[in-house]
PDB file of C-alpha atoms in Angstrom:
ATOM      1  CA  MET A  10      87.360  76.628  65.502  1.00 51.00           C
ATOM      2  CA  ARG A  11      84.643  74.217  67.258  1.00 42.00           C
ATOM      3  CA  LEU A  12      83.278  75.449  70.812  1.00 42.00           C
ATOM      4  CA  TRP A  13      85.675  73.128  72.664  1.00 39.00           C
ATOM      5  CA  GLN A  14      88.640  75.445  70.914  1.00 38.00           C
ATOM      6  CA  TRP A  15      87.124  78.491  71.557  1.00 37.00           C
ATOM      7  CA  ILE A  16      87.149  76.888  75.767  1.00 41.00           C
ATOM      8  CA  VAL A  17      90.377  76.156  75.903  1.00 39.00           C
ATOM      9  CA  LEU A  18      91.255  79.241  73.918  1.00 37.00           C
ATOM     10  CA  VAL A  19      89.400  81.602  76.882  1.00 38.00           C
ATOM     11  CA  VAL A  20      90.742  79.204  79.881  1.00 38.00           C
ATOM     12  CA  VAL A  21      94.068  79.332  78.660  1.00 38.00           C
ATOM     13  CA  ALA A  22      94.099  83.244  78.103  1.00 36.00           C
ATOM     14  CA  ALA A  23      92.261  83.821  81.399  1.00 35.00           C
ATOM     15  CA  GLY A  24      94.976  82.355  83.285  1.00 38.00           C
ATOM     16  CA  ALA A  25      97.399  84.168  81.310  1.00 36.00           C
ATOM     17  CA  GLY A  26      95.737  87.561  82.052  1.00 38.00           C
ATOM     18  CA  ALA A  27      95.694  86.203  86.106  1.00 38.00           C
ATOM     19  CA  GLY A  28      99.099  84.857  86.037  1.00 43.00           C
ATOM     20  CA  LEU A  29     100.594  88.320  84.944  1.00 41.00           C
ATOM     21  CA  TYR A  30      98.390  89.836  86.796  1.00 40.00           C
ATOM     22  CA  MET A  31      99.693  88.230  90.141  1.00 48.00           C
ATOM     23  CA  LEU A  32     103.885  89.360  88.893  1.00 50.00           C
ATOM     24  CA  THR A  33     102.795  93.098  88.594  1.00 62.00           C
ATOM     25  CA  PRO A  34     104.429  95.555  91.428  1.00 63.00           C
ATOM     26  CA  VAL A  35     102.148  96.063  95.092  1.00 69.00           C
ATOM     27  CA  SER A  36     102.005  99.411  95.980  1.00 72.00           C
ATOM     28  CA  GLY A  37     100.325 101.581  98.200  1.00 78.00           C
ATOM     29  CA  PRO A  38      99.990 105.584  98.741  1.00 90.00           C
ATOM     30  CA  ALA A  39     102.700 106.996  97.546  1.00 93.00           C
ATOM     31  CA  ARG A  40     105.232 108.908 100.276  1.00 96.00           C
ATOM     32  CA  ASP A  41     106.252 111.905 100.823  1.00 96.00           C
ATOM     33  CA  LEU A  42     110.715 111.693  99.960  1.00 95.00           C
ATOM     34  CA  THR A  43     111.688 115.308 100.796  1.00 97.00           C
ATOM     35  CA  LEU A  44     110.465 115.216 104.664  1.00 97.00           C
ATOM     36  CA  VAL A  45     114.272 115.255 106.504  1.00 97.00           C
ATOM     37  CA  GLY A  46     114.721 112.709 108.872  1.00 97.00           C
ATOM     38  CA  ASP A  47     114.969 113.635 112.703  1.00 98.00           C
ATOM     39  CA  ALA A  48     118.185 110.447 114.129  1.00 98.00           C
ATOM     40  CA  ALA A  49     117.068 111.113 117.465  1.00 97.00           C
ATOM     41  CA  ARG A  50     113.052 110.030 116.515  1.00 98.00           C
ATOM     42  CA  GLY A  51     114.918 107.417 114.987  1.00 98.00           C
ATOM     43  CA  GLU A  52     116.616 105.888 117.351  1.00 98.00           C
ATOM     44  CA  TYR A  53     113.363 105.419 119.603  1.00 98.00           C
ATOM     45  CA  LEU A  54     111.712 104.079 116.387  1.00 98.00           C
ATOM     46  CA  ILE A  55     114.918 101.273 115.970  1.00 98.00           C
ATOM     47  CA  ARG A  56     112.975 100.420 119.640  1.00 97.00           C
ATOM     48  CA  LEU A  57     109.661 100.378 118.600  1.00 98.00           C
ATOM     49  CA  GLY A  58     109.745  98.499 115.722  1.00 97.00           C
ATOM     50  CA  GLY A  59     112.451  95.554 117.247  1.00 95.00           C
ATOM     51  CA  CYS A  60     114.818  96.152 114.753  1.00 96.00           C
ATOM     52  CA  ILE A  61     117.205  95.020 117.799  1.00 94.00           C
ATOM     53  CA  THR A  62     116.216  92.416 118.420  1.00 92.00           C
ATOM     54  CA  CYS A  63     115.725  90.848 114.474  1.00 93.00           C
ATOM     55  CA  HIS A  64     118.579  92.414 112.848  1.00 95.00           C
ATOM     56  CA  THR A  65     120.953  91.177 116.416  1.00 94.00           C
ATOM     57  CA  ASP A  66     122.723  87.970 116.793  1.00 90.00           C
ATOM     58  CA  PRO A  67     122.383  87.105 121.167  1.00 83.00           C
ATOM     59  CA  LYS A  68     125.456  85.660 120.273  1.00 81.00           C
ATOM     60  CA  ASN A  69     127.207  88.227 119.402  1.00 75.00           C
ATOM     61  CA  GLU A  70     125.562  91.102 120.814  1.00 66.00           C
ATOM     62  CA  THR A  71     128.122  93.923 119.972  1.00 68.00           C
ATOM     63  CA  ALA A  72     127.847  93.495 117.091  1.00 89.00           C
ATOM     64  CA  GLN A  73     124.212  95.326 117.175  1.00 93.00           C
ATOM     65  CA  LEU A  74     121.870  95.349 113.537  1.00 96.00           C
ATOM     66  CA  ALA A  75     124.883  93.449 112.116  1.00 96.00           C
ATOM     67  CA  GLY A  76     122.293  90.689 111.133  1.00 95.00           C
ATOM     68  CA  GLY A  77     120.312  87.996 113.305  1.00 93.00           C
ATOM     69  CA  ALA A  78     119.739  84.846 114.408  1.00 91.00           C
ATOM     70  CA  GLY A  79     117.700  82.589 112.323  1.00 90.00           C
ATOM     71  CA  LEU A  80     114.220  82.680 111.662  1.00 89.00           C
ATOM     72  CA  PRO A  81     112.689  78.814 110.997  1.00 87.00           C
ATOM     73  CA  THR A  82     109.813  78.767 109.524  1.00 87.00           C
ATOM     74  CA  PRO A  83     107.545  75.964 107.408  1.00 86.00           C
ATOM     75  CA  PHE A  84     109.139  78.169 104.030  1.00 87.00           C
ATOM     76  CA  GLY A  85     113.244  77.447 105.182  1.00 90.00           C
ATOM     77  CA  THR A  86     115.087  79.235 107.731  1.00 92.00           C
ATOM     78  CA  PHE A  87     115.147  83.022 107.002  1.00 93.00           C
ATOM     79  CA  TYR A  88     118.435  85.061 107.862  1.00 94.00           C
ATOM     80  CA  PRO A  89     117.811  89.058 109.678  1.00 95.00           C
ATOM     81  CA  PRO A  90     120.802  90.837 107.597  1.00 95.00           C
ATOM     82  CA  ASN A  91     122.448  93.385 108.461  1.00 97.00           C
ATOM     83  CA  ILE A  92     120.842  96.834 108.700  1.00 97.00           C
ATOM     84  CA  THR A  93     123.287  99.137 109.257  1.00 97.00           C
ATOM     85  CA  SER A  94     125.178 101.676 107.513  1.00 98.00           C
ATOM     86  CA  SER A  95     127.886  99.633 106.153  1.00 97.00           C
ATOM     87  CA  LYS A  96     128.018 100.441 102.483  1.00 97.00           C
ATOM     88  CA  THR A  97     129.310  97.095 101.706  1.00 96.00           C
ATOM     89  CA  ALA A  98     127.703  94.481 103.746  1.00 96.00           C
ATOM     90  CA  GLY A  99     124.736  96.779 105.491  1.00 97.00           C
ATOM     91  CA  ILE A 100     122.271  99.254 103.465  1.00 97.00           C
ATOM     92  CA  GLY A 101     124.549 102.291 103.861  1.00 97.00           C
ATOM     93  CA  THR A 102     124.128 102.765 100.230  1.00 97.00           C
ATOM     94  CA  TRP A 103     120.196 102.892 100.084  1.00 98.00           C
ATOM     95  CA  THR A 104     118.221 106.095  99.388  1.00 97.00           C
ATOM     96  CA  LEU A 105     114.771 106.935 101.366  1.00 98.00           C
ATOM     97  CA  ALA A 106     113.258 106.246  98.254  1.00 97.00           C
ATOM     98  CA  GLN A 107     114.970 102.717  98.315  1.00 97.00           C
ATOM     99  CA  PHE A 108     114.813 102.563 101.848  1.00 98.00           C
ATOM    100  CA  SER A 109     110.612 103.676 101.756  1.00 97.00           C
ATOM    101  CA  LYS A 110     110.032 100.279  99.055  1.00 96.00           C
ATOM    102  CA  ALA A 111     111.080  98.358 101.252  1.00 96.00           C
ATOM    103  CA  ILE A 112     109.562  99.844 104.067  1.00 96.00           C
ATOM    104  CA  SER A 113     106.363 100.371 102.851  1.00 96.00           C
ATOM    105  CA  ASP A 114     105.788  97.751  99.766  1.00 96.00           C
ATOM    106  CA  GLY A 115     108.204  94.852 100.713  1.00 95.00           C
ATOM    107  CA  GLU A 116     110.219  95.148  97.250  1.00 94.00           C
ATOM    108  CA  GLY A 117     114.282  96.248  98.315  1.00 93.00           C
ATOM    109  CA  PRO A 118     116.700  96.672  95.477  1.00 90.00           C
ATOM    110  CA  GLN A 119     117.248  92.580  95.638  1.00 87.00           C
ATOM    111  CA  GLY A 120     114.097  92.305  94.754  1.00 89.00           C
ATOM    112  CA  HIS A 121     110.766  91.667  96.465  1.00 92.00           C
ATOM    113  CA  LEU A 122     111.320  91.002 100.077  1.00 94.00           C
ATOM    114  CA  TYR A 123     110.028  87.572 102.276  1.00 93.00           C
ATOM    115  CA  PRO A 124     107.550  88.790 104.501  1.00 91.00           C
ATOM    116  CA  ALA A 125     109.389  87.088 107.621  1.00 92.00           C
ATOM    117  CA  PHE A 126     110.178  90.553 107.097  1.00 94.00           C
ATOM    118  CA  PRO A 127     107.215  92.336 108.584  1.00 96.00           C
ATOM    119  CA  TYR A 128     106.817  95.088 105.847  1.00 96.00           C
ATOM    120  CA  ASP A 129     103.157  93.886 106.116  1.00 96.00           C
ATOM    121  CA  SER A 130     103.075  95.931 109.230  1.00 97.00           C
ATOM    122  CA  TYR A 131     105.794  98.479 108.887  1.00 98.00           C
ATOM    123  CA  THR A 132     103.779  99.367 105.982  1.00 97.00           C
ATOM    124  CA  LEU A 133     101.480 101.207 108.734  1.00 98.00           C
ATOM    125  CA  MET A 134     104.592 103.642 109.382  1.00 98.00           C
ATOM    126  CA  SER A 135     103.897 107.503 108.723  1.00 98.00           C
ATOM    127  CA  ASP A 136     105.948 108.896 106.299  1.00 98.00           C
ATOM    128  CA  GLN A 137     107.749 111.111 108.968  1.00 98.00           C
ATOM    129  CA  GLU A 138     109.004 107.694 110.647  1.00 98.00           C
ATOM    130  CA  ILE A 139     110.412 106.368 107.657  1.00 98.00           C
ATOM    131  CA  ALA A 140     112.199 109.453 107.362  1.00 98.00           C
ATOM    132  CA  ASP A 141     113.556 109.866 110.711  1.00 98.00           C
ATOM    133  CA  LEU A 142     114.636 105.566 110.900  1.00 98.00           C
ATOM    134  CA  HIS A 143     116.077 106.013 108.033  1.00 98.00           C
ATOM    135  CA  ALA A 144     118.465 108.572 109.455  1.00 98.00           C
ATOM    136  CA  ALA A 145     118.762 106.493 112.640  1.00 98.00           C
ATOM    137  CA  LEU A 146     120.163 103.599 110.443  1.00 98.00           C
ATOM    138  CA  MET A 147     122.013 106.088 108.373  1.00 98.00           C
ATOM    139  CA  ALA A 148     123.846 107.489 111.714  1.00 97.00           C
ATOM    140  CA  PHE A 149     124.531 103.890 113.280  1.00 96.00           C
ATOM    141  CA  PRO A 150     128.075 102.957 113.208  1.00 95.00           C
ATOM    142  CA  ALA A 151     128.924 100.375 110.534  1.00 97.00           C
ATOM    143  CA  ASN A 152     129.610  97.148 110.495  1.00 95.00           C
ATOM    144  CA  ASP A 153     130.938  95.474 107.529  1.00 95.00           C
ATOM    145  CA  THR A 154     129.972  91.374 109.301  1.00 94.00           C
ATOM    146  CA  PRO A 155     127.889  89.911 105.365  1.00 94.00           C
ATOM    147  CA  SER A 156     124.667  89.475 106.308  1.00 94.00           C
ATOM    148  CA  LYS A 157     123.493  85.065 106.048  1.00 93.00           C
ATOM    149  CA  ALA A 158     121.896  84.167 102.817  1.00 93.00           C
ATOM    150  CA  HIS A 159     119.009  82.851 103.113  1.00 93.00           C
ATOM    151  CA  GLU A 160     118.508  78.960 103.684  1.00 94.00           C
ATOM    152  CA  VAL A 161     114.634  78.106 101.325  1.00 90.00           C
ATOM    153  CA  GLY A 162     114.719  75.651  98.938  1.00 86.00           C
ATOM    154  CA  PHE A 163     112.450  75.607  95.465  1.00 84.00           C
ATOM    155  CA  PRO A 164     110.307  77.396  94.790  1.00 79.00           C
ATOM    156  CA  PHE A 165     110.219  79.374  97.858  1.00 80.00           C
ATOM    157  CA  ASN A 166     113.467  80.818  96.997  1.00 85.00           C
ATOM    158  CA  ILE A 167     111.992  82.702  93.479  1.00 85.00           C
ATOM    159  CA  ARG A 168     111.346  85.842  95.040  1.00 86.00           C
ATOM    160  CA  LEU A 169     109.534  86.772  92.263  1.00 84.00           C
ATOM    161  CA  ALA A 170     106.816  84.372  93.356  1.00 83.00           C
ATOM    162  CA  MET A 171     106.203  86.917  96.329  1.00 87.00           C
ATOM    163  CA  ALA A 172     104.704  89.766  94.223  1.00 89.00           C
ATOM    164  CA  GLY A 173     101.349  86.817  93.712  1.00 88.00           C
ATOM    165  CA  TRP A 174     101.975  86.273  97.752  1.00 91.00           C
ATOM    166  CA  LYS A 175     101.508  89.988  98.176  1.00 93.00           C
ATOM    167  CA  HIS A 176      97.845  90.237  95.745  1.00 90.00           C
ATOM    168  CA  LEU A 177      96.801  87.501  98.049  1.00 91.00           C
ATOM    169  CA  PHE A 178      97.898  88.325 101.653  1.00 93.00           C
ATOM    170  CA  PHE A 179      99.666  92.493 101.722  1.00 93.00           C
ATOM    171  CA  LYS A 180      97.938  95.387 101.399  1.00 93.00           C
ATOM    172  CA  PRO A 181     100.165  98.824 101.997  1.00 96.00           C
ATOM    173  CA  GLN A 182      98.494 101.178 103.578  1.00 96.00           C
ATOM    174  CA  ARG A 183      98.931 104.019 106.347  1.00 97.00           C
ATOM    175  CA  PHE A 184      97.385 103.336 109.836  1.00 98.00           C
ATOM    176  CA  VAL A 185      93.956 105.067 110.143  1.00 97.00           C
ATOM    177  CA  ALA A 186      92.853 105.889 113.690  1.00 97.00           C
ATOM    178  CA  ASP A 187      89.195 104.682 114.739  1.00 97.00           C
ATOM    179  CA  ALA A 188      87.366 108.326 115.782  1.00 97.00           C
ATOM    180  CA  SER A 189      85.322 106.668 118.190  1.00 97.00           C
ATOM    181  CA  GLN A 190      87.943 105.563 120.181  1.00 98.00           C
ATOM    182  CA  SER A 191      90.258 107.292 122.445  1.00 98.00           C
ATOM    183  CA  ASP A 192      93.790 108.504 121.346  1.00 98.00           C
ATOM    184  CA  GLN A 193      95.762 106.224 123.538  1.00 98.00           C
ATOM    185  CA  TRP A 194      93.613 103.369 122.461  1.00 98.00           C
ATOM    186  CA  ASN A 195      94.652 104.146 118.359  1.00 98.00           C
ATOM    187  CA  ARG A 196      98.408 104.390 119.941  1.00 98.00           C
ATOM    188  CA  GLY A 197      98.195 100.953 120.564  1.00 98.00           C
ATOM    189  CA  LYS A 198      96.633  99.599 118.177  1.00 98.00           C
ATOM    190  CA  TYR A 199      98.658 101.926 115.932  1.00 98.00           C
ATOM    191  CA  ILE A 200     101.691 100.013 117.347  1.00 98.00           C
ATOM    192  CA  VAL A 201     100.379  96.061 117.518  1.00 98.00           C
ATOM    193  CA  PHE A 202      99.553  96.486 114.049  1.00 98.00           C
ATOM    194  CA  GLY A 203     102.132  99.094 113.127  1.00 98.00           C
ATOM    195  CA  PRO A 204     105.755  99.248 113.811  1.00 98.00           C
ATOM    196  CA  GLY A 205     105.505  97.138 117.279  1.00 97.00           C
ATOM    197  CA  HIS A 206     104.182  94.223 114.913  1.00 96.00           C
ATOM    198  CA  CYS A 207     102.994  91.744 117.658  1.00 96.00           C
ATOM    199  CA  VAL A 208     100.294  90.694 114.955  1.00 96.00           C
ATOM    200  CA  THR A 209     103.193  89.309 112.920  1.00 93.00           C
ATOM    201  CA  CYS A 210     104.585  86.939 116.149  1.00 92.00           C
ATOM    202  CA  HIS A 211     100.804  86.196 117.921  1.00 95.00           C
ATOM    203  CA  SER A 212      98.630  85.283 115.142  1.00 95.00           C
ATOM    204  CA  PRO A 213      97.603  81.856 112.813  1.00 94.00           C
ATOM    205  CA  ARG A 214      99.086  81.352 109.481  1.00 92.00           C
ATOM    206  CA  ASN A 215      97.820  80.289 106.889  1.00 92.00           C
ATOM    207  CA  PRO A 216      99.275  77.232 104.311  1.00 90.00           C
ATOM    208  CA  LEU A 217     100.898  79.831 102.257  1.00 88.00           C
ATOM    209  CA  GLY A 218     102.184  82.124 105.769  1.00 89.00           C
ATOM    210  CA  GLY A 219      99.225  84.706 105.825  1.00 92.00           C
ATOM    211  CA  VAL A 220      97.877  85.870 108.664  1.00 94.00           C
ATOM    212  CA  GLU A 221      94.435  83.984 108.782  1.00 94.00           C
ATOM    213  CA  ALA A 222      91.238  87.086 108.915  1.00 92.00           C
ATOM    214  CA  GLY A 223      89.603  86.907 112.113  1.00 94.00           C
ATOM    215  CA  LYS A 224      92.376  85.879 114.028  1.00 96.00           C
ATOM    216  CA  GLU A 225      94.837  88.514 114.414  1.00 97.00           C
ATOM    217  CA  LEU A 226      96.404  88.077 118.117  1.00 97.00           C
ATOM    218  CA  SER A 227      94.660  84.791 118.669  1.00 96.00           C
ATOM    219  CA  GLY A 228      98.038  83.040 119.101  1.00 94.00           C
ATOM    220  CA  ASN A 229     100.039  80.912 116.975  1.00 91.00           C
ATOM    221  CA  LEU A 230     100.954  77.643 118.543  1.00 83.00           C
ATOM    222  CA  ALA A 231     102.737  76.036 115.831  1.00 73.00           C
ATOM    223  CA  GLY A 232     104.909  78.494 115.622  1.00 68.00           C
ATOM    224  CA  GLY A 233     106.288  81.622 113.062  1.00 63.00           C
ATOM    225  CA  PRO A 234     109.476  83.498 112.964  1.00 60.00           C
ATOM    226  CA  GLY A 235     109.379  84.628 116.135  1.00 59.00           C
ATOM    227  CA  GLY A 236     108.379  81.063 117.102  1.00 66.00           C
ATOM    228  CA  LYS A 237     104.999  80.012 119.103  1.00 82.00           C
ATOM    229  CA  ALA A 238     103.442  82.474 120.486  1.00 91.00           C
ATOM    230  CA  PRO A 239     100.113  82.567 122.755  1.00 94.00           C
ATOM    231  CA  SER A 240      97.045  84.980 122.457  1.00 96.00           C
ATOM    232  CA  ILE A 241      97.216  87.900 123.685  1.00 97.00           C
ATOM    233  CA  ARG A 242      93.451  88.306 123.271  1.00 98.00           C
ATOM    234  CA  LYS A 243      91.610  90.285 125.839  1.00 97.00           C
ATOM    235  CA  ALA A 244      90.580  86.891 127.051  1.00 97.00           C
ATOM    236  CA  ASP A 245      93.494  85.250 127.382  1.00 97.00           C
ATOM    237  CA  LEU A 246      95.273  88.144 128.913  1.00 97.00           C
ATOM    238  CA  GLU A 247      92.749  88.389 131.705  1.00 97.00           C
ATOM    239  CA  ALA A 248      92.463  84.491 132.301  1.00 97.00           C
ATOM    240  CA  HIS A 249      96.403  84.850 132.642  1.00 96.00           C
ATOM    241  CA  GLN A 250      95.440  87.384 135.624  1.00 97.00           C
ATOM    242  CA  TYR A 251      96.308  90.205 133.284  1.00 97.00           C
ATOM    243  CA  THR A 252      95.148  94.046 134.068  1.00 98.00           C
ATOM    244  CA  VAL A 253      96.711  97.529 132.365  1.00 98.00           C
ATOM    245  CA  ASP A 254      98.821  97.760 134.376  1.00 98.00           C
ATOM    246  CA  ALA A 255     100.321  94.573 135.264  1.00 98.00           C
ATOM    247  CA  LEU A 256     100.491  94.407 131.465  1.00 98.00           C
ATOM    248  CA  VAL A 257     102.611  97.509 131.443  1.00 98.00           C
ATOM    249  CA  GLN A 258     104.811  95.745 134.301  1.00 97.00           C
ATOM    250  CA  THR A 259     105.873  92.392 132.075  1.00 97.00           C
ATOM    251  CA  LEU A 260     106.621  94.929 129.071  1.00 98.00           C
ATOM    252  CA  THR A 261     109.021  96.618 131.650  1.00 98.00           C
ATOM    253  CA  ASP A 262     110.702  93.767 133.381  1.00 96.00           C
ATOM    254  CA  SER A 263     109.194  90.406 131.797  1.00 95.00           C
ATOM    255  CA  PHE A 264     107.891  89.371 135.056  1.00 95.00           C
ATOM    256  CA  THR A 265     104.033  88.026 134.619  1.00 95.00           C
ATOM    257  CA  PRO A 266     101.618  88.318 137.248  1.00 95.00           C
ATOM    258  CA  GLY A 267     101.922  84.652 138.362  1.00 90.00           C
ATOM    259  CA  PHE A 268     105.291  85.528 139.437  1.00 87.00           C
ATOM    260  CA  ASP A 269     106.901  83.771 136.265  1.00 91.00           C
ATOM    261  CA  ASN A 270     109.818  85.664 134.247  1.00 91.00           C
ATOM    262  CA  LEU A 271     109.126  85.543 130.332  1.00 91.00           C
ATOM    263  CA  GLY A 272     112.543  83.865 128.400  1.00 86.00           C
ATOM    264  CA  GLY A 273     113.034  82.395 124.702  1.00 87.00           C
ATOM    265  CA  ALA A 274     112.086  85.244 122.075  1.00 88.00           C
ATOM    266  CA  MET A 275     109.769  87.149 124.176  1.00 92.00           C
ATOM    267  CA  GLY A 276     112.136  87.367 126.714  1.00 93.00           C
ATOM    268  CA  GLU A 277     114.743  89.266 123.709  1.00 92.00           C
ATOM    269  CA  VAL A 278     111.685  91.109 122.976  1.00 94.00           C
ATOM    270  CA  ILE A 279     111.541  92.470 126.518  1.00 95.00           C
ATOM    271  CA  GLU A 280     115.005  93.247 127.065  1.00 94.00           C
ATOM    272  CA  ASP A 281     116.026  94.745 123.172  1.00 93.00           C
ATOM    273  CA  GLU A 282     112.118  96.303 122.806  1.00 96.00           C
ATOM    274  CA  THR A 283     109.415  96.565 124.781  1.00 98.00           C
ATOM    275  CA  SER A 284     111.692  97.891 127.869  1.00 97.00           C
ATOM    276  CA  HIS A 285     112.910 100.622 125.838  1.00 97.00           C
ATOM    277  CA  TRP A 286     109.503 102.117 125.168  1.00 98.00           C
ATOM    278  CA  THR A 287     107.828 105.171 127.003  1.00 98.00           C
ATOM    279  CA  ASP A 288     105.442 104.561 129.674  1.00 98.00           C
ATOM    280  CA  ALA A 289     102.663 106.283 127.247  1.00 98.00           C
ATOM    281  CA  ASP A 290     103.319 103.628 124.737  1.00 98.00           C
ATOM    282  CA  LYS A 291     103.460 100.566 127.104  1.00 98.00           C
ATOM    283  CA  ARG A 292     100.318 101.797 128.664  1.00 98.00           C
ATOM    284  CA  ALA A 293      98.363 102.235 124.901  1.00 98.00           C
ATOM    285  CA  VAL A 294      99.962  98.748 123.466  1.00 98.00           C
ATOM    286  CA  ALA A 295      98.035  97.356 127.186  1.00 98.00           C
ATOM    287  CA  VAL A 296      94.765  99.490 127.103  1.00 98.00           C
ATOM    288  CA  TYR A 297      94.243  98.463 123.344  1.00 98.00           C
ATOM    289  CA  LEU A 298      95.009  94.700 123.936  1.00 98.00           C
ATOM    290  CA  LEU A 299      93.025  94.741 126.555  1.00 98.00           C
ATOM    291  CA  SER A 300      89.986  96.706 125.560  1.00 97.00           C
ATOM    292  CA  GLY A 301      89.146  93.937 123.227  1.00 92.00           C
ATOM    293  CA  VAL A 302      88.063  95.569 121.140  1.00 93.00           C
ATOM    294  CA  ILE A 303      89.837  94.036 117.503  1.00 84.00           C
TER     295      ILE A 303
END
């Protein structure tokens, strides 16, 4: 073979190898699936993780977790599915292993999950929390409302392509506390980057939909799964007169230091999610955000 033929062969082989690698599964640390879940603890995680907000259509609040309103994105509109214990329309047949795979690695029985479902945050949750959340959802009243199909065009409707996205922007892992910070600060960071997934909505995204590294929590004025969201970094919060106490108050009743009442998507988050958090968790989030340490 001539030199140019060898070069072409090497380039083709390298491209094929890279392509195959990008399609390989992305998996994190193994979970302990022998743990027994506590549904009572899991009920709190449903609120901490924003499940009610996303998976309930505000126009039909009586059907909690039976499927949410559409989430418009540059890639199409995604509809949060029914996650009640229904065996026909929900996740009632999901084993703990299947549930853990979806939460931890973004892979459901139907294949790769779209990152409109924030598994890149939920992956930080502990093994016991995964078991507790599964127990709570399995105990949640079944609702047989069918999930709506996503309205996503080609090529984004090819779930296998999500494997490549994960290799670029997703690292399945568990939360590791910063020993140099307090337990309260670490709890706040865990909620912001983990189950509370504040980072999902309040961070800018690159053209492929990944969070822009180094710009976490600096706002997403272009809009994402949760709509347009402002920066919640220390300087920007303080510019709006936020203190720890004031931020705790806003997360409780939606009133800002300027006596505005937050509505829209954040209003729903406060009503369905943060207002149900413990005072300790709300304060931990406020302490973390106003520490200025990302």
